[in-house]
C-alpha cells in the first residue's frame, strides 16, 4: 500500500498520518507536492478525479480517497486500538461528530482559506474569477459559533464523541491546527475546547511540522 501525501499544514493527509500513528501502522508515503501541482497531474487524476490528497493506493491498484474513508478502511484492517466506535451507539456518535466538524468547522475554515488568504489568491482567481473576501471574512463568525458549540459539549466530556479519543478528535485536531496556520484561533473564552486542544496536542501522534519559513511566509502574507 502507498499513501499519496502532502506535508503539514495540509489537514486531510495529516488526518490519515495521525490515525496511522495511533494504530502503529506503517505505510509508505509518496510526497505529492501541491505547490508543484502534482495533485492535478494526469497520473494523480487517474487515482482521484478530484485531484486531491490523500489517496491510498492498494497493492492491486485500487485507489481510495477521502481522508475519513481511508481511516475507516484502515480500521477494518487494524481494529485495535478502536477509533471508530465499539458498538452502534459509539459508532453513531463518532459519525455524528465527524459530520458536525466537517460541515460546521472544516467548511468555513476552507472558505476563509480560499477567499481571504494570499496563498490561495491565484487559485481562487483561476477557478472563480476572484477571491470573494467579504464572504471569506463572514465565515469567521461561523467558525466562532462552531467553537462555542464544541466548547459547551466539551464541558461534559474529555473528547468529542466519547470519553475516549476517537477519529472525531483527529478530524477536529487537524482542522484546528490548519485554522491556526491561516490565522484563525480558538476563541480565548472557549476554555473547554482549549483544554481539549491541549489534551490532544500532547499525544505523540500530534506532531505538526510546518517549516518555520512557511509559517513566517504565512504570517507576513497576512500582514
Ligand atoms: N474531503 C477530502 C478533502 C481533500 C482535500 O481537500 N485535500 C486538500 C489537501 S489538504 C487538497 O488536495 N487540495 C487541493 C485541491 O482541492 O485542489 C478528504 O477528506 O480527503
PDB file of C-alpha atoms and ligand atoms in Angstrom:
ATOM      1  CA  UNK A   1       0.000   0.000   0.000  1.00  0.00           C
ATOM      2  CA  UNK A   2       1.065   3.605  -0.615  1.00  0.00           C
ATOM      3  CA  UNK A   3      -0.327   6.851   0.702  1.00  0.00           C
ATOM      4  CA  UNK A   4      -0.134   9.820  -1.652  1.00  0.00           C
ATOM      5  CA  UNK A   5       0.581  12.515   0.842  1.00  0.00           C
ATOM      6  CA  UNK A   6       1.335  16.191   1.359  1.00  0.00           C
ATOM      7  CA  UNK A   7       3.364  17.647   4.220  1.00  0.00           C
ATOM      8  CA  UNK A   8       1.967  19.801   7.030  1.00  0.00           C
ATOM      9  CA  UNK A   9      -0.011  22.016   7.206  1.00  0.00           C
ATOM     10  CA  UNK A  10      -2.269  20.132   4.699  1.00  0.00           C
ATOM     11  CA  UNK A  11      -5.008  18.906   7.081  1.00  0.00           C
ATOM     12  CA  UNK A  12      -6.507  15.977   5.184  1.00  0.00           C
ATOM     13  CA  UNK A  13      -3.379  13.857   4.604  1.00  0.00           C
ATOM     14  CA  UNK A  14      -2.404  14.644   8.212  1.00  0.00           C
ATOM     15  CA  UNK A  15      -5.589  13.020   9.489  1.00  0.00           C
ATOM     16  CA  UNK A  16      -4.513   9.731   7.961  1.00  0.00           C
ATOM     17  CA  UNK A  17      -0.960  10.062   9.267  1.00  0.00           C
ATOM     18  CA  UNK A  18      -2.207  10.763  12.819  1.00  0.00           C
ATOM     19  CA  UNK A  19      -4.563   7.790  12.511  1.00  0.00           C
ATOM     20  CA  UNK A  20      -1.698   5.555  11.335  1.00  0.00           C
ATOM     21  CA  UNK A  21       0.479   6.667  14.282  1.00  0.00           C
ATOM     22  CA  UNK A  22      -2.320   5.987  16.767  1.00  0.00           C
ATOM     23  CA  UNK A  23      -2.686   2.484  15.299  1.00  0.00           C
ATOM     24  CA  UNK A  24       1.038   1.825  14.848  1.00  0.00           C
ATOM     25  CA  UNK A  25       0.575   1.278  11.093  1.00  0.00           C
ATOM     26  CA  UNK A  26       3.441   1.871   8.691  1.00  0.00           C
ATOM     27  CA  UNK A  27       2.546   2.705   5.060  1.00  0.00           C
ATOM     28  CA  UNK A  28       4.971   4.208   2.564  1.00  0.00           C
ATOM     29  CA  UNK A  29       4.295   7.851   1.864  1.00  0.00           C
ATOM     30  CA  UNK A  30       4.591   9.343  -1.610  1.00  0.00           C
ATOM     31  CA  UNK A  31       5.099  13.083  -1.457  1.00  0.00           C
ATOM     32  CA  UNK A  32       2.768  14.740  -3.986  1.00  0.00           C
ATOM     33  CA  UNK A  33       3.546  18.457  -3.745  1.00  0.00           C
ATOM     34  CA  UNK A  34       0.501  20.688  -4.150  1.00  0.00           C
ATOM     35  CA  UNK A  35       2.725  23.725  -4.834  1.00  0.00           C
ATOM     36  CA  UNK A  36       4.067  21.904  -7.903  1.00  0.00           C
ATOM     37  CA  UNK A  37       0.503  20.942  -8.942  1.00  0.00           C
ATOM     38  CA  UNK A  38       1.439  17.239  -8.677  1.00  0.00           C
ATOM     39  CA  UNK A  39      -2.104  16.612  -7.385  1.00  0.00           C
ATOM     40  CA  UNK A  40      -3.511  17.778 -10.755  1.00  0.00           C
ATOM     41  CA  UNK A  41      -1.159  15.657 -12.921  1.00  0.00           C
ATOM     42  CA  UNK A  42      -2.799  13.070 -15.237  1.00  0.00           C
ATOM     43  CA  UNK A  43      -1.297  10.271 -13.088  1.00  0.00           C
ATOM     44  CA  UNK A  44      -2.858  11.652  -9.921  1.00  0.00           C
ATOM     45  CA  UNK A  45      -6.197  12.470 -11.593  1.00  0.00           C
ATOM     46  CA  UNK A  46      -6.342   8.786 -12.570  1.00  0.00           C
ATOM     47  CA  UNK A  47      -6.051   7.968  -8.830  1.00  0.00           C
ATOM     48  CA  UNK A  48      -8.574  10.614  -7.748  1.00  0.00           C
ATOM     49  CA  UNK A  49     -10.581  12.515 -10.375  1.00  0.00           C
ATOM     50  CA  UNK A  50     -10.990  15.384  -7.864  1.00  0.00           C
ATOM     51  CA  UNK A  51      -7.212  15.888  -7.909  1.00  0.00           C
ATOM     52  CA  UNK A  52      -6.992  15.899  -4.118  1.00  0.00           C
ATOM     53  CA  UNK A  53      -4.898  14.358  -1.361  1.00  0.00           C
ATOM     54  CA  UNK A  54      -4.680  11.996   0.417  1.00  0.00           C
ATOM     55  CA  UNK A  55      -5.132   8.875  -1.713  1.00  0.00           C
ATOM     56  CA  UNK A  56      -4.440   5.349  -0.502  1.00  0.00           C
ATOM     57  CA  UNK A  57      -3.355   3.019  -3.304  1.00  0.00           C
ATOM     58  CA  UNK A  58      -3.748  -0.686  -2.578  1.00  0.00           C
ATOM     59  CA  UNK A  59      -1.386  -3.336  -3.937  1.00  0.00           C
ATOM     60  CA  UNK A  60      -3.976  -4.312  -6.584  1.00  0.00           C
ATOM     61  CA  UNK A  61      -4.095  -0.696  -7.830  1.00  0.00           C
ATOM     62  CA  UNK A  62      -7.418   0.235  -6.183  1.00  0.00           C
ATOM     63  CA  UNK A  63      -7.337   3.882  -5.093  1.00  0.00           C
ATOM     64  CA  UNK A  64      -9.286   5.126  -2.086  1.00  0.00           C
ATOM     65  CA  UNK A  65      -9.617   8.840  -1.425  1.00  0.00           C
ATOM     66  CA  UNK A  66     -11.393  10.899   1.281  1.00  0.00           C
ATOM     67  CA  UNK A  67      -9.396  11.003   4.493  1.00  0.00           C
ATOM     68  CA  UNK A  68     -12.126   9.614   6.778  1.00  0.00           C
ATOM     69  CA  UNK A  69     -12.893   6.804   4.312  1.00  0.00           C
ATOM     70  CA  UNK A  70      -9.208   5.843   4.253  1.00  0.00           C
ATOM     71  CA  UNK A  71      -9.148   5.811   8.057  1.00  0.00           C
ATOM     72  CA  UNK A  72     -12.277   3.646   8.162  1.00  0.00           C
ATOM     73  CA  UNK A  73     -10.674   1.205   5.709  1.00  0.00           C
ATOM     74  CA  UNK A  74      -7.535   1.037   7.889  1.00  0.00           C
ATOM     75  CA  UNK A  75      -9.697   0.469  10.982  1.00  0.00           C
ATOM     76  CA  UNK A  76     -11.198  -2.603   9.288  1.00  0.00           C
ATOM     77  CA  UNK A  77      -7.705  -3.975   8.663  1.00  0.00           C
ATOM     78  CA  UNK A  78      -6.349  -2.980  12.104  1.00  0.00           C
ATOM     79  CA  UNK A  79      -9.257  -2.935  14.567  1.00  0.00           C
ATOM     80  CA  UNK A  80      -7.190  -2.037  17.645  1.00  0.00           C
ATOM     81  CA  UNK A  81      -6.989   0.414  19.218  1.00  0.00           C
ATOM     82  CA  UNK A  82     -10.579   1.138  18.263  1.00  0.00           C
ATOM     83  CA  UNK A  83     -11.051   4.658  16.905  1.00  0.00           C
ATOM     84  CA  UNK A  84     -14.433   4.493  15.132  1.00  0.00           C
ATOM     85  CA  UNK A  85     -16.633   3.202  17.981  1.00  0.00           C
ATOM     86  CA  UNK A  86     -17.134  -0.223  19.550  1.00  0.00           C
ATOM     87  CA  UNK A  87     -20.913  -0.529  19.301  1.00  0.00           C
ATOM     88  CA  UNK A  88     -23.793   1.007  17.368  1.00  0.00           C
ATOM     89  CA  UNK A  89     -24.189   3.943  19.768  1.00  0.00           C
ATOM     90  CA  UNK A  90     -20.482   4.811  19.824  1.00  0.00           C
ATOM     91  CA  UNK A  91     -20.200   4.483  16.061  1.00  0.00           C
ATOM     92  CA  UNK A  92     -23.218   6.783  15.607  1.00  0.00           C
ATOM     93  CA  UNK A  93     -21.683   9.368  17.954  1.00  0.00           C
ATOM     94  CA  UNK A  94     -18.345   9.272  16.164  1.00  0.00           C
ATOM     95  CA  UNK A  95     -20.034   9.670  12.782  1.00  0.00           C
ATOM     96  CA  UNK A  96     -22.297  12.476  14.033  1.00  0.00           C
ATOM     97  CA  UNK A  97     -19.311  14.435  15.362  1.00  0.00           C
ATOM     98  CA  UNK A  98     -17.245  13.922  12.242  1.00  0.00           C
ATOM     99  CA  UNK A  99     -20.081  15.347  10.157  1.00  0.00           C
ATOM    100  CA  UNK A 100     -20.547  18.311  12.504  1.00  0.00           C
ATOM    101  CA  UNK A 101     -16.819  19.062  12.463  1.00  0.00           C
ATOM    102  CA  UNK A 102     -16.626  18.761   8.664  1.00  0.00           C
ATOM    103  CA  UNK A 103     -19.689  20.921   7.947  1.00  0.00           C
ATOM    104  CA  UNK A 104     -19.548  23.446  10.809  1.00  0.00           C
ATOM    105  CA  UNK A 105     -15.771  23.899  11.108  1.00  0.00           C
ATOM    106  CA  UNK A 106     -13.802  22.495   8.168  1.00  0.00           C
ATOM    107  CA  UNK A 107     -16.092  24.001   5.523  1.00  0.00           C
ATOM    108  CA  UNK A 108     -15.976  27.601   6.841  1.00  0.00           C
ATOM    109  CA  UNK A 109     -12.238  27.315   7.590  1.00  0.00           C
ATOM    110  CA  UNK A 110     -11.804  26.238   3.950  1.00  0.00           C
ATOM    111  CA  UNK A 111     -13.808  29.262   2.759  1.00  0.00           C
ATOM    112  CA  UNK A 112     -11.647  31.622   4.861  1.00  0.00           C
ATOM    113  CA  UNK A 113      -8.554  29.971   3.348  1.00  0.00           C
ATOM    114  CA  UNK A 114      -9.790  30.157  -0.247  1.00  0.00           C
ATOM    115  CA  UNK A 115     -11.359  33.622  -0.096  1.00  0.00           C
ATOM    116  CA  UNK A 116      -9.086  35.614   2.205  1.00  0.00           C
ATOM    117  CA  UNK A 117      -5.601  34.093   2.280  1.00  0.00           C
ATOM    118  CA  UNK A 118      -2.911  35.467  -0.051  1.00  0.00           C
ATOM    119  CA  UNK A 119      -1.560  31.931  -0.682  1.00  0.00           C
ATOM    120  CA  UNK A 120      -4.792  30.940  -2.455  1.00  0.00           C
ATOM    121  CA  UNK A 121      -5.408  34.150  -4.412  1.00  0.00           C
ATOM    122  CA  UNK A 122      -4.165  32.759  -7.731  1.00  0.00           C
ATOM    123  CA  UNK A 123      -6.173  29.525  -7.478  1.00  0.00           C
ATOM    124  CA  UNK A 124      -9.342  31.376  -6.406  1.00  0.00           C
ATOM    125  CA  UNK A 125      -8.942  33.798  -9.309  1.00  0.00           C
ATOM    126  CA  UNK A 126      -8.358  30.969 -11.780  1.00  0.00           C
ATOM    127  CA  UNK A 127     -11.391  28.975 -10.605  1.00  0.00           C
ATOM    128  CA  UNK A 128     -13.882  31.699  -9.560  1.00  0.00           C
ATOM    129  CA  UNK A 129     -12.630  34.906 -11.170  1.00  0.00           C
ATOM    130  CA  UNK A 130     -11.556  36.449  -7.840  1.00  0.00           C
ATOM    131  CA  UNK A 131     -11.453  35.957  -4.090  1.00  0.00           C
ATOM    132  CA  UNK A 132     -14.788  36.906  -2.504  1.00  0.00           C
ATOM    133  CA  UNK A 133     -13.145  38.383   0.564  1.00  0.00           C
ATOM    134  CA  UNK A 134     -16.338  39.600   2.268  1.00  0.00           C
ATOM    135  CA  UNK A 135     -17.735  36.104   2.024  1.00  0.00           C
ATOM    136  CA  UNK A 136     -14.457  34.629   3.304  1.00  0.00           C
ATOM    137  CA  UNK A 137     -14.423  37.044   6.257  1.00  0.00           C
ATOM    138  CA  UNK A 138     -18.082  36.294   7.046  1.00  0.00           C
ATOM    139  CA  UNK A 139     -17.126  32.657   7.598  1.00  0.00           C
ATOM    140  CA  UNK A 140     -15.143  33.680  10.704  1.00  0.00           C
ATOM    141  CA  UNK A 141     -18.483  34.081  12.510  1.00  0.00           C
ATOM    142  CA  UNK A 142     -19.500  30.560  11.531  1.00  0.00           C
ATOM    143  CA  UNK A 143     -16.209  29.189  12.888  1.00  0.00           C
ATOM    144  CA  UNK A 144     -16.705  31.178  16.075  1.00  0.00           C
ATOM    145  CA  UNK A 145     -20.181  29.793  16.647  1.00  0.00           C
ATOM    146  CA  UNK A 146     -18.956  26.221  15.952  1.00  0.00           C
ATOM    147  CA  UNK A 147     -16.178  26.736  18.524  1.00  0.00           C
ATOM    148  CA  UNK A 148     -18.724  27.810  21.144  1.00  0.00           C
ATOM    149  CA  UNK A 149     -20.971  24.857  20.375  1.00  0.00           C
ATOM    150  CA  UNK A 150     -17.998  22.488  20.687  1.00  0.00           C
ATOM    151  CA  UNK A 151     -16.872  24.263  23.855  1.00  0.00           C
ATOM    152  CA  UNK A 152     -20.221  23.650  25.518  1.00  0.00           C
ATOM    153  CA  UNK A 153     -20.171  19.961  24.596  1.00  0.00           C
ATOM    154  CA  UNK A 154     -16.592  19.516  25.777  1.00  0.00           C
ATOM    155  CA  UNK A 155     -17.629  20.878  29.163  1.00  0.00           C
ATOM    156  CA  UNK A 156     -19.361  17.489  29.627  1.00  0.00           C
ATOM    157  CA  UNK A 157     -16.661  15.072  28.451  1.00  0.00           C
ATOM    158  CA  UNK A 158     -12.959  14.805  27.618  1.00  0.00           C
ATOM    159  CA  UNK A 159     -13.238  14.094  23.891  1.00  0.00           C
ATOM    160  CA  UNK A 160     -15.579  14.914  21.021  1.00  0.00           C
ATOM    161  CA  UNK A 161     -17.546  11.706  20.599  1.00  0.00           C
ATOM    162  CA  UNK A 162     -16.916   9.660  23.730  1.00  0.00           C
ATOM    163  CA  UNK A 163     -14.997   9.600  26.974  1.00  0.00           C
ATOM    164  CA  UNK A 164     -12.035   8.365  24.983  1.00  0.00           C
ATOM    165  CA  UNK A 165     -10.050   9.576  21.991  1.00  0.00           C
ATOM    166  CA  UNK A 166     -11.576   8.688  18.597  1.00  0.00           C
ATOM    167  CA  UNK A 167     -11.155   9.597  14.954  1.00  0.00           C
ATOM    168  CA  UNK A 168     -13.546  12.536  15.532  1.00  0.00           C
ATOM    169  CA  UNK A 169     -10.790  14.115  17.639  1.00  0.00           C
ATOM    170  CA  UNK A 170      -8.310  13.570  14.805  1.00  0.00           C
ATOM    171  CA  UNK A 171     -10.629  15.304  12.322  1.00  0.00           C
ATOM    172  CA  UNK A 172     -11.086  18.248  14.703  1.00  0.00           C
ATOM    173  CA  UNK A 173      -7.424  18.487  15.689  1.00  0.00           C
ATOM    174  CA  UNK A 174      -6.136  18.584  12.105  1.00  0.00           C
ATOM    175  CA  UNK A 175      -8.722  21.248  11.279  1.00  0.00           C
ATOM    176  CA  UNK A 176      -7.858  23.443  14.276  1.00  0.00           C
ATOM    177  CA  UNK A 177      -4.129  23.242  13.529  1.00  0.00           C
ATOM    178  CA  UNK A 178      -4.741  24.224   9.921  1.00  0.00           C
ATOM    179  CA  UNK A 179      -7.047  27.041  11.073  1.00  0.00           C
ATOM    180  CA  UNK A 180      -4.288  28.365  13.340  1.00  0.00           C
ATOM    181  CA  UNK A 181      -1.849  28.222  10.425  1.00  0.00           C
ATOM    182  CA  UNK A 182      -4.151  30.561   8.459  1.00  0.00           C
ATOM    183  CA  UNK A 183      -4.639  32.840  11.469  1.00  0.00           C
ATOM    184  CA  UNK A 184      -7.927  31.527  12.893  1.00  0.00           C
ATOM    185  CA  UNK A 185      -7.525  30.699  16.578  1.00  0.00           C
ATOM    186  CA  UNK A 186      -9.794  29.011  19.087  1.00  0.00           C
ATOM    187  CA  UNK A 187     -11.573  31.848  20.948  1.00  0.00           C
ATOM    188  CA  UNK A 188      -9.989  32.734  24.329  1.00  0.00           C
ATOM    189  CA  UNK A 189     -13.225  32.153  26.204  1.00  0.00           C
ATOM    190  CA  UNK A 190     -13.752  28.635  24.747  1.00  0.00           C
ATOM    191  CA  UNK A 191     -11.895  27.190  27.719  1.00  0.00           C
ATOM    192  CA  UNK A 192     -13.176  23.601  27.474  1.00  0.00           C
ATOM    193  CA  UNK A 193     -12.307  23.496  23.776  1.00  0.00           C
ATOM    194  CA  UNK A 194      -8.851  24.915  24.536  1.00  0.00           C
ATOM    195  CA  UNK A 195      -8.316  22.270  27.238  1.00  0.00           C
ATOM    196  CA  UNK A 196      -9.340  19.555  24.747  1.00  0.00           C
ATOM    197  CA  UNK A 197      -6.921  21.032  22.193  1.00  0.00           C
ATOM    198  CA  UNK A 198      -4.050  20.893  24.714  1.00  0.00           C
ATOM    199  CA  UNK A 199      -5.024  17.316  25.601  1.00  0.00           C
ATOM    200  CA  UNK A 200      -4.934  16.019  22.015  1.00  0.00           C
ATOM    201  CA  UNK A 201      -1.874  18.108  21.123  1.00  0.00           C
ATOM    202  CA  UNK A 202       0.075  16.383  23.911  1.00  0.00           C
ATOM    203  CA  UNK A 203      -0.342  12.968  22.238  1.00  0.00           C
ATOM    204  CA  UNK A 204       2.757  11.569  20.494  1.00  0.00           C
ATOM    205  CA  UNK A 205       0.738  11.329  17.241  1.00  0.00           C
ATOM    206  CA  UNK A 206       0.109  15.087  17.202  1.00  0.00           C
ATOM    207  CA  UNK A 207       3.352  16.243  15.577  1.00  0.00           C
ATOM    208  CA  UNK A 208       2.727  19.242  13.327  1.00  0.00           C
ATOM    209  CA  UNK A 209       5.903  20.079  11.447  1.00  0.00           C
ATOM    210  CA  UNK A 210       5.319  23.146   9.349  1.00  0.00           C
ATOM    211  CA  UNK A 211       8.706  24.532   8.304  1.00  0.00           C
ATOM    212  CA  UNK A 212       9.440  27.824  10.104  1.00  0.00           C
ATOM    213  CA  UNK A 213       9.992  29.548   6.743  1.00  0.00           C
ATOM    214  CA  UNK A 214       6.457  28.630   5.645  1.00  0.00           C
ATOM    215  CA  UNK A 215       4.953  29.795   8.948  1.00  0.00           C
ATOM    216  CA  UNK A 216       6.814  33.099   8.595  1.00  0.00           C
ATOM    217  CA  UNK A 217       5.670  33.488   4.974  1.00  0.00           C
ATOM    218  CA  UNK A 218       2.060  32.829   6.021  1.00  0.00           C
ATOM    219  CA  UNK A 219       2.340  35.409   8.831  1.00  0.00           C
ATOM    220  CA  UNK A 220       3.876  38.069   6.637  1.00  0.00           C
ATOM    221  CA  UNK A 221       1.458  37.368   3.747  1.00  0.00           C
ATOM    222  CA  UNK A 222      -1.424  38.051   6.156  1.00  0.00           C
ATOM    223  CA  UNK A 223       0.220  41.321   7.136  1.00  0.00           C
TER     224      UNK A 223
HETATM  225  N1  LIG B   1     -12.767  15.655   1.667  1.00  0.00           N
HETATM  226  C1  LIG B   1     -11.409  15.395   1.270  1.00  0.00           C
HETATM  227  C2  LIG B   1     -10.690  16.727   1.113  1.00  0.00           C
HETATM  228  C3  LIG B   1      -9.338  16.542   0.449  1.00  0.00           C
HETATM  229  C4  LIG B   1      -8.630  17.872   0.259  1.00  0.00           C
HETATM  230  O1  LIG B   1      -9.275  18.947   0.115  1.00  0.00           O
HETATM  231  N2  LIG B   1      -7.306  17.806   0.243  1.00  0.00           N
HETATM  232  C5  LIG B   1      -6.517  19.009   0.005  1.00  0.00           C
HETATM  233  C6  LIG B   1      -5.181  18.894   0.722  1.00  0.00           C
HETATM  234  S1  LIG B   1      -5.388  19.053   2.467  1.00  0.00           S
HETATM  235  C7  LIG B   1      -6.268  19.115  -1.483  1.00  0.00           C
HETATM  236  O2  LIG B   1      -5.944  18.148  -2.120  1.00  0.00           O
HETATM  237  N3  LIG B   1      -6.430  20.332  -2.011  1.00  0.00           N
HETATM  238  C8  LIG B   1      -6.203  20.621  -3.393  1.00  0.00           C
HETATM  239  C9  LIG B   1      -7.473  20.787  -4.179  1.00  0.00           C
HETATM  240  O3  LIG B   1      -8.571  20.646  -3.634  1.00  0.00           O
HETATM  241  O4  LIG B   1      -7.347  21.039  -5.367  1.00  0.00           O
HETATM  242  C10 LIG B   1     -10.708  14.491   2.300  1.00  0.00           C
HETATM  243  O5  LIG B   1     -11.199  14.405   3.429  1.00  0.00           O
HETATM  244  O6  LIG B   1      -9.696  13.846   1.970  1.00  0.00           O
END
